[in-house]
Amino acid sequence: VITGLPGTLISVAWSPDGSTAYVLASSRFYSFDIEGTETGDPYSVQDASVMSWRPDGSAALLAGNGGAVSSFDGQTVYELSTNLSVSTFNAVAWSPDGTTCLAVGTNGMIVTYDGTRLSAQNIRVKGAMRAFNGVAWHPDGTYALMVGDTGTVVKYNKDGTFDNNIQSGTVQNL
């Protein structure tokens, strides 16, 4: 059990090999081994609230408030420029083959990251830009589902196209 960390803890992500847990707390994150022992000094990071590791463990993408996006190679945090200060990212997920990471958030914002380059776009659903609250890739890696406010479900295809006409059957936030 880990206790005594300062501030509010926001999320946690395991390294793909299961050897290290990373605990995010807005302006920093901490690393712990499987016994719960902190494995070094905290890493500074700008406004991160979510983290996802590339399946091969070579890098993680962190995203959060104010459009902040960073990458982490296990040693160093790299701030990535997004110019998306009007958006907050709520979820990130790497494709199973590790070629594409999606970060999703408010204002219909999605960002794709291929390990070197960020690309951003807003997706309108039924004429409005809805908040996306979650994203998960299908195990075969051909598409991801993004879910959000007022029952929004969008299928994001690996080729960058998307289908925003999926009906969830609810108007509740997903």
PDB file of C-alpha atoms in Angstrom:
ATOM      1  CA  VAL A   1       0.000   0.000   0.000  1.00  0.00           C
ATOM      2  CA  ILE A   2       1.245   3.455  -0.917  1.00  0.00           C
ATOM      3  CA  THR A   3       0.460   6.313   1.481  1.00  0.00           C
ATOM      4  CA  GLY A   4       1.587   9.853   2.175  1.00  0.00           C
ATOM      5  CA  LEU A   5       1.813  11.234  -1.363  1.00  0.00           C
ATOM      6  CA  PRO A   6       1.157  14.991  -1.500  1.00  0.00           C
ATOM      7  CA  GLY A   7      -1.870  16.411  -3.266  1.00  0.00           C
ATOM      8  CA  THR A   8      -4.743  14.727  -5.058  1.00  0.00           C
ATOM      9  CA  LEU A   9      -3.911  11.578  -6.976  1.00  0.00           C
ATOM     10  CA  ILE A  10      -5.638  11.514 -10.345  1.00  0.00           C
ATOM     11  CA  SER A  11      -4.866   8.249 -12.119  1.00  0.00           C
ATOM     12  CA  VAL A  12      -2.514   5.303 -12.341  1.00  0.00           C
ATOM     13  CA  ALA A  13      -0.966   3.362 -15.248  1.00  0.00           C
ATOM     14  CA  TRP A  14       1.146   0.198 -15.255  1.00  0.00           C
ATOM     15  CA  SER A  15       4.163  -0.242 -17.486  1.00  0.00           C
ATOM     16  CA  PRO A  16       3.407  -2.936 -20.099  1.00  0.00           C
ATOM     17  CA  ASP A  17       5.709  -5.458 -18.367  1.00  0.00           C
ATOM     18  CA  GLY A  18       3.908  -4.919 -15.058  1.00  0.00           C
ATOM     19  CA  SER A  19       7.070  -3.951 -13.186  1.00  0.00           C
ATOM     20  CA  THR A  20       6.222  -0.310 -12.471  1.00  0.00           C
ATOM     21  CA  ALA A  21       3.070   1.595 -11.520  1.00  0.00           C
ATOM     22  CA  TYR A  22       2.973   5.304 -12.375  1.00  0.00           C
ATOM     23  CA  VAL A  23       0.702   7.449 -10.179  1.00  0.00           C
ATOM     24  CA  LEU A  24      -0.292  10.856 -11.599  1.00  0.00           C
ATOM     25  CA  ALA A  25      -0.910  13.937  -9.459  1.00  0.00           C
ATOM     26  CA  SER A  26      -1.401  16.882 -11.887  1.00  0.00           C
ATOM     27  CA  SER A  27       2.048  18.508 -11.977  1.00  0.00           C
ATOM     28  CA  ARG A  28       4.068  15.367 -11.261  1.00  0.00           C
ATOM     29  CA  PHE A  29       3.951  11.614 -11.292  1.00  0.00           C
ATOM     30  CA  TYR A  30       5.534   8.939  -9.170  1.00  0.00           C
ATOM     31  CA  SER A  31       6.878   5.489 -10.016  1.00  0.00           C
ATOM     32  CA  PHE A  32       6.537   2.433  -7.769  1.00  0.00           C
ATOM     33  CA  ASP A  33       7.703  -1.155  -8.066  1.00  0.00           C
ATOM     34  CA  ILE A  34       5.326  -4.075  -7.485  1.00  0.00           C
ATOM     35  CA  GLU A  35       6.138  -4.030  -3.766  1.00  0.00           C
ATOM     36  CA  GLY A  36       4.949  -0.404  -3.493  1.00  0.00           C
ATOM     37  CA  THR A  37       8.439   1.088  -3.094  1.00  0.00           C
ATOM     38  CA  GLU A  38       8.974   4.432  -4.800  1.00  0.00           C
ATOM     39  CA  THR A  39      11.608   3.919  -7.521  1.00  0.00           C
ATOM     40  CA  GLY A  40      13.109   7.403  -7.739  1.00  0.00           C
ATOM     41  CA  ASP A  41      12.290  11.078  -7.583  1.00  0.00           C
ATOM     42  CA  PRO A  42       8.908  12.264  -8.897  1.00  0.00           C
ATOM     43  CA  TYR A  43       8.781  13.336 -12.544  1.00  0.00           C
ATOM     44  CA  SER A  44       7.548  16.853 -13.310  1.00  0.00           C
ATOM     45  CA  VAL A  45       4.847  17.027 -15.953  1.00  0.00           C
ATOM     46  CA  GLN A  46       2.444  19.756 -17.037  1.00  0.00           C
ATOM     47  CA  ASP A  47      -1.217  19.179 -16.054  1.00  0.00           C
ATOM     48  CA  ALA A  48      -1.307  15.432 -16.772  1.00  0.00           C
ATOM     49  CA  SER A  49      -4.360  13.458 -15.692  1.00  0.00           C
ATOM     50  CA  VAL A  50      -4.216  10.365 -17.942  1.00  0.00           C
ATOM     51  CA  MET A  51      -1.407   8.115 -19.174  1.00  0.00           C
ATOM     52  CA  SER A  52      -1.130   5.193 -21.575  1.00  0.00           C
ATOM     53  CA  TRP A  53       1.918   3.089 -22.463  1.00  0.00           C
ATOM     54  CA  ARG A  54       2.840   1.973 -25.956  1.00  0.00           C
ATOM     55  CA  PRO A  55       2.424  -1.827 -25.923  1.00  0.00           C
ATOM     56  CA  ASP A  56       6.168  -2.421 -26.441  1.00  0.00           C
ATOM     57  CA  GLY A  57       6.938  -0.221 -23.406  1.00  0.00           C
ATOM     58  CA  SER A  58       9.118   2.232 -25.330  1.00  0.00           C
ATOM     59  CA  ALA A  59       7.017   5.316 -24.534  1.00  0.00           C
ATOM     60  CA  ALA A  60       3.927   6.614 -22.785  1.00  0.00           C
ATOM     61  CA  LEU A  61       1.628   9.466 -23.725  1.00  0.00           C
ATOM     62  CA  LEU A  62       0.349  11.716 -20.937  1.00  0.00           C
ATOM     63  CA  ALA A  63      -2.448  14.237 -21.434  1.00  0.00           C
ATOM     64  CA  GLY A  64      -4.703  16.413 -19.326  1.00  0.00           C
ATOM     65  CA  ASN A  65      -5.882  19.905 -18.479  1.00  0.00           C
ATOM     66  CA  GLY A  66      -5.409  22.858 -20.788  1.00  0.00           C
ATOM     67  CA  GLY A  67      -4.587  20.617 -23.739  1.00  0.00           C
ATOM     68  CA  ALA A  68      -1.329  19.472 -22.147  1.00  0.00           C
ATOM     69  CA  VAL A  69       0.308  16.535 -23.939  1.00  0.00           C
ATOM     70  CA  SER A  70       3.650  14.974 -23.007  1.00  0.00           C
ATOM     71  CA  SER A  71       5.571  11.844 -23.868  1.00  0.00           C
ATOM     72  CA  PHE A  72       7.693   9.790 -21.479  1.00  0.00           C
ATOM     73  CA  ASP A  73      10.373   7.270 -22.457  1.00  0.00           C
ATOM     74  CA  GLY A  74      10.842   5.775 -18.995  1.00  0.00           C
ATOM     75  CA  GLN A  75      13.534   8.295 -18.092  1.00  0.00           C
ATOM     76  CA  THR A  76      12.582  11.725 -19.450  1.00  0.00           C
ATOM     77  CA  VAL A  77       9.343  13.673 -19.895  1.00  0.00           C
ATOM     78  CA  TYR A  78       9.038  15.588 -23.190  1.00  0.00           C
ATOM     79  CA  GLU A  79       6.447  18.366 -23.398  1.00  0.00           C
ATOM     80  CA  LEU A  80       4.700  18.243 -26.780  1.00  0.00           C
ATOM     81  CA  SER A  81       3.199  21.419 -28.235  1.00  0.00           C
ATOM     82  CA  THR A  82      -0.514  21.190 -28.975  1.00  0.00           C
ATOM     83  CA  ASN A  83      -1.854  24.758 -28.916  1.00  0.00           C
ATOM     84  CA  LEU A  84      -5.087  23.260 -27.580  1.00  0.00           C
ATOM     85  CA  SER A  85      -5.551  25.336 -24.440  1.00  0.00           C
ATOM     86  CA  VAL A  86      -9.338  25.247 -24.799  1.00  0.00           C
ATOM     87  CA  SER A  87      -9.497  21.462 -24.333  1.00  0.00           C
ATOM     88  CA  THR A  88      -8.961  19.007 -21.512  1.00  0.00           C
ATOM     89  CA  PHE A  89      -8.022  15.417 -22.319  1.00  0.00           C
ATOM     90  CA  ASN A  90      -9.960  12.753 -20.430  1.00  0.00           C
ATOM     91  CA  ALA A  91      -8.518   9.503 -21.806  1.00  0.00           C
ATOM     92  CA  VAL A  92      -5.644   8.120 -23.881  1.00  0.00           C
ATOM     93  CA  ALA A  93      -5.106   4.700 -25.500  1.00  0.00           C
ATOM     94  CA  TRP A  94      -2.446   3.168 -27.781  1.00  0.00           C
ATOM     95  CA  SER A  95      -3.437   0.895 -30.653  1.00  0.00           C
ATOM     96  CA  PRO A  96      -2.448  -2.751 -30.067  1.00  0.00           C
ATOM     97  CA  ASP A  97       0.342  -2.497 -32.678  1.00  0.00           C
ATOM     98  CA  GLY A  98       1.720   0.662 -31.027  1.00  0.00           C
ATOM     99  CA  THR A  99       1.551   2.837 -34.145  1.00  0.00           C
ATOM    100  CA  THR A 100      -1.200   5.238 -33.032  1.00  0.00           C
ATOM    101  CA  CYS A 101      -2.234   6.747 -29.712  1.00  0.00           C
ATOM    102  CA  LEU A 102      -5.542   8.579 -29.341  1.00  0.00           C
ATOM    103  CA  ALA A 103      -6.116  11.263 -26.706  1.00  0.00           C
ATOM    104  CA  VAL A 104      -9.755  12.355 -26.373  1.00  0.00           C
ATOM    105  CA  GLY A 105     -11.381  15.162 -24.461  1.00  0.00           C
ATOM    106  CA  THR A 106     -13.660  18.158 -24.282  1.00  0.00           C
ATOM    107  CA  ASN A 107     -14.978  20.132 -27.259  1.00  0.00           C
ATOM    108  CA  GLY A 108     -14.960  17.035 -29.480  1.00  0.00           C
ATOM    109  CA  MET A 109     -11.162  17.105 -29.419  1.00  0.00           C
ATOM    110  CA  ILE A 110      -9.083  14.125 -30.446  1.00  0.00           C
ATOM    111  CA  VAL A 111      -5.333  14.012 -30.916  1.00  0.00           C
ATOM    112  CA  THR A 112      -3.474  11.258 -32.692  1.00  0.00           C
ATOM    113  CA  TYR A 113       0.180  10.607 -31.884  1.00  0.00           C
ATOM    114  CA  ASP A 114       2.466   8.287 -33.818  1.00  0.00           C
ATOM    115  CA  GLY A 115       5.472   8.539 -31.526  1.00  0.00           C
ATOM    116  CA  THR A 116       6.844  11.676 -33.169  1.00  0.00           C
ATOM    117  CA  ARG A 117       3.977  13.830 -34.430  1.00  0.00           C
ATOM    118  CA  LEU A 118       0.699  15.104 -32.976  1.00  0.00           C
ATOM    119  CA  SER A 119      -2.338  15.746 -35.154  1.00  0.00           C
ATOM    120  CA  ALA A 120      -5.490  17.329 -33.747  1.00  0.00           C
ATOM    121  CA  GLN A 121      -9.080  17.554 -34.928  1.00  0.00           C
ATOM    122  CA  ASN A 122     -12.529  18.288 -33.556  1.00  0.00           C
ATOM    123  CA  ILE A 123     -15.329  15.838 -34.249  1.00  0.00           C
ATOM    124  CA  ARG A 124     -18.909  17.037 -34.408  1.00  0.00           C
ATOM    125  CA  VAL A 125     -21.657  14.629 -33.415  1.00  0.00           C
ATOM    126  CA  LYS A 126     -25.184  15.589 -34.411  1.00  0.00           C
ATOM    127  CA  GLY A 127     -23.976  19.122 -35.118  1.00  0.00           C
ATOM    128  CA  ALA A 128     -22.280  19.668 -31.764  1.00  0.00           C
ATOM    129  CA  MET A 129     -18.813  19.156 -30.367  1.00  0.00           C
ATOM    130  CA  ARG A 130     -19.346  16.752 -27.475  1.00  0.00           C
ATOM    131  CA  ALA A 131     -16.896  15.814 -24.748  1.00  0.00           C
ATOM    132  CA  PHE A 132     -15.224  12.414 -25.107  1.00  0.00           C
ATOM    133  CA  ASN A 133     -14.632  10.694 -21.768  1.00  0.00           C
ATOM    134  CA  GLY A 134     -13.153   7.354 -22.800  1.00  0.00           C
ATOM    135  CA  VAL A 135     -11.390   5.562 -25.644  1.00  0.00           C
ATOM    136  CA  ALA A 136     -10.441   1.928 -26.262  1.00  0.00           C
ATOM    137  CA  TRP A 137      -8.984   0.151 -29.291  1.00  0.00           C
ATOM    138  CA  HIS A 138     -10.490  -3.064 -30.595  1.00  0.00           C
ATOM    139  CA  PRO A 139      -7.972  -5.902 -30.013  1.00  0.00           C
ATOM    140  CA  ASP A 140      -7.411  -6.286 -33.776  1.00  0.00           C
ATOM    141  CA  GLY A 141      -6.345  -2.612 -33.933  1.00  0.00           C
ATOM    142  CA  THR A 142      -8.516  -1.638 -36.904  1.00  0.00           C
ATOM    143  CA  TYR A 143     -10.630   0.845 -34.945  1.00  0.00           C
ATOM    144  CA  ALA A 144     -11.219   2.466 -31.566  1.00  0.00           C
ATOM    145  CA  LEU A 145     -14.464   3.443 -29.875  1.00  0.00           C
ATOM    146  CA  MET A 146     -14.690   6.865 -28.246  1.00  0.00           C
ATOM    147  CA  VAL A 147     -17.525   7.513 -25.777  1.00  0.00           C
ATOM    148  CA  GLY A 148     -18.750  10.666 -24.133  1.00  0.00           C
ATOM    149  CA  ASP A 149     -21.455  13.078 -23.150  1.00  0.00           C
ATOM    150  CA  THR A 150     -25.131  12.619 -24.045  1.00  0.00           C
ATOM    151  CA  GLY A 151     -24.613   9.017 -25.165  1.00  0.00           C
ATOM    152  CA  THR A 152     -21.993   9.880 -27.797  1.00  0.00           C
ATOM    153  CA  VAL A 153     -20.243   6.898 -29.407  1.00  0.00           C
ATOM    154  CA  VAL A 154     -17.812   7.428 -32.297  1.00  0.00           C
ATOM    155  CA  LYS A 155     -15.928   4.730 -34.173  1.00  0.00           C
ATOM    156  CA  TYR A 156     -12.433   5.980 -35.096  1.00  0.00           C
ATOM    157  CA  ASN A 157     -10.892   3.913 -37.892  1.00  0.00           C
ATOM    158  CA  LYS A 158      -7.137   3.253 -38.074  1.00  0.00           C
ATOM    159  CA  ASP A 159      -6.984   5.157 -41.395  1.00  0.00           C
ATOM    160  CA  GLY A 160      -8.150   8.362 -39.620  1.00  0.00           C
ATOM    161  CA  THR A 161     -11.762   8.270 -40.778  1.00  0.00           C
ATOM    162  CA  PHE A 162     -14.605   8.011 -38.301  1.00  0.00           C
ATOM    163  CA  ASP A 163     -18.268   7.105 -38.015  1.00  0.00           C
ATOM    164  CA  ASN A 164     -20.183   9.455 -35.735  1.00  0.00           C
ATOM    165  CA  ASN A 165     -23.614   7.920 -36.334  1.00  0.00           C
ATOM    166  CA  ILE A 166     -23.395   5.060 -33.837  1.00  0.00           C
ATOM    167  CA  GLN A 167     -26.423   4.921 -31.550  1.00  0.00           C
ATOM    168  CA  SER A 168     -25.746   4.084 -27.891  1.00  0.00           C
ATOM    169  CA  GLY A 169     -29.409   3.958 -26.893  1.00  0.00           C
ATOM    170  CA  THR A 170     -28.950   6.507 -24.117  1.00  0.00           C
ATOM    171  CA  VAL A 171     -28.609  10.255 -23.669  1.00  0.00           C
ATOM    172  CA  GLN A 172     -26.644   9.753 -20.444  1.00  0.00           C
ATOM    173  CA  ASN A 173     -22.960  10.599 -20.251  1.00  0.00           C
ATOM    174  CA  LEU A 174     -20.758   7.610 -21.051  1.00  0.00           C
TER     175      LEU A 174
END
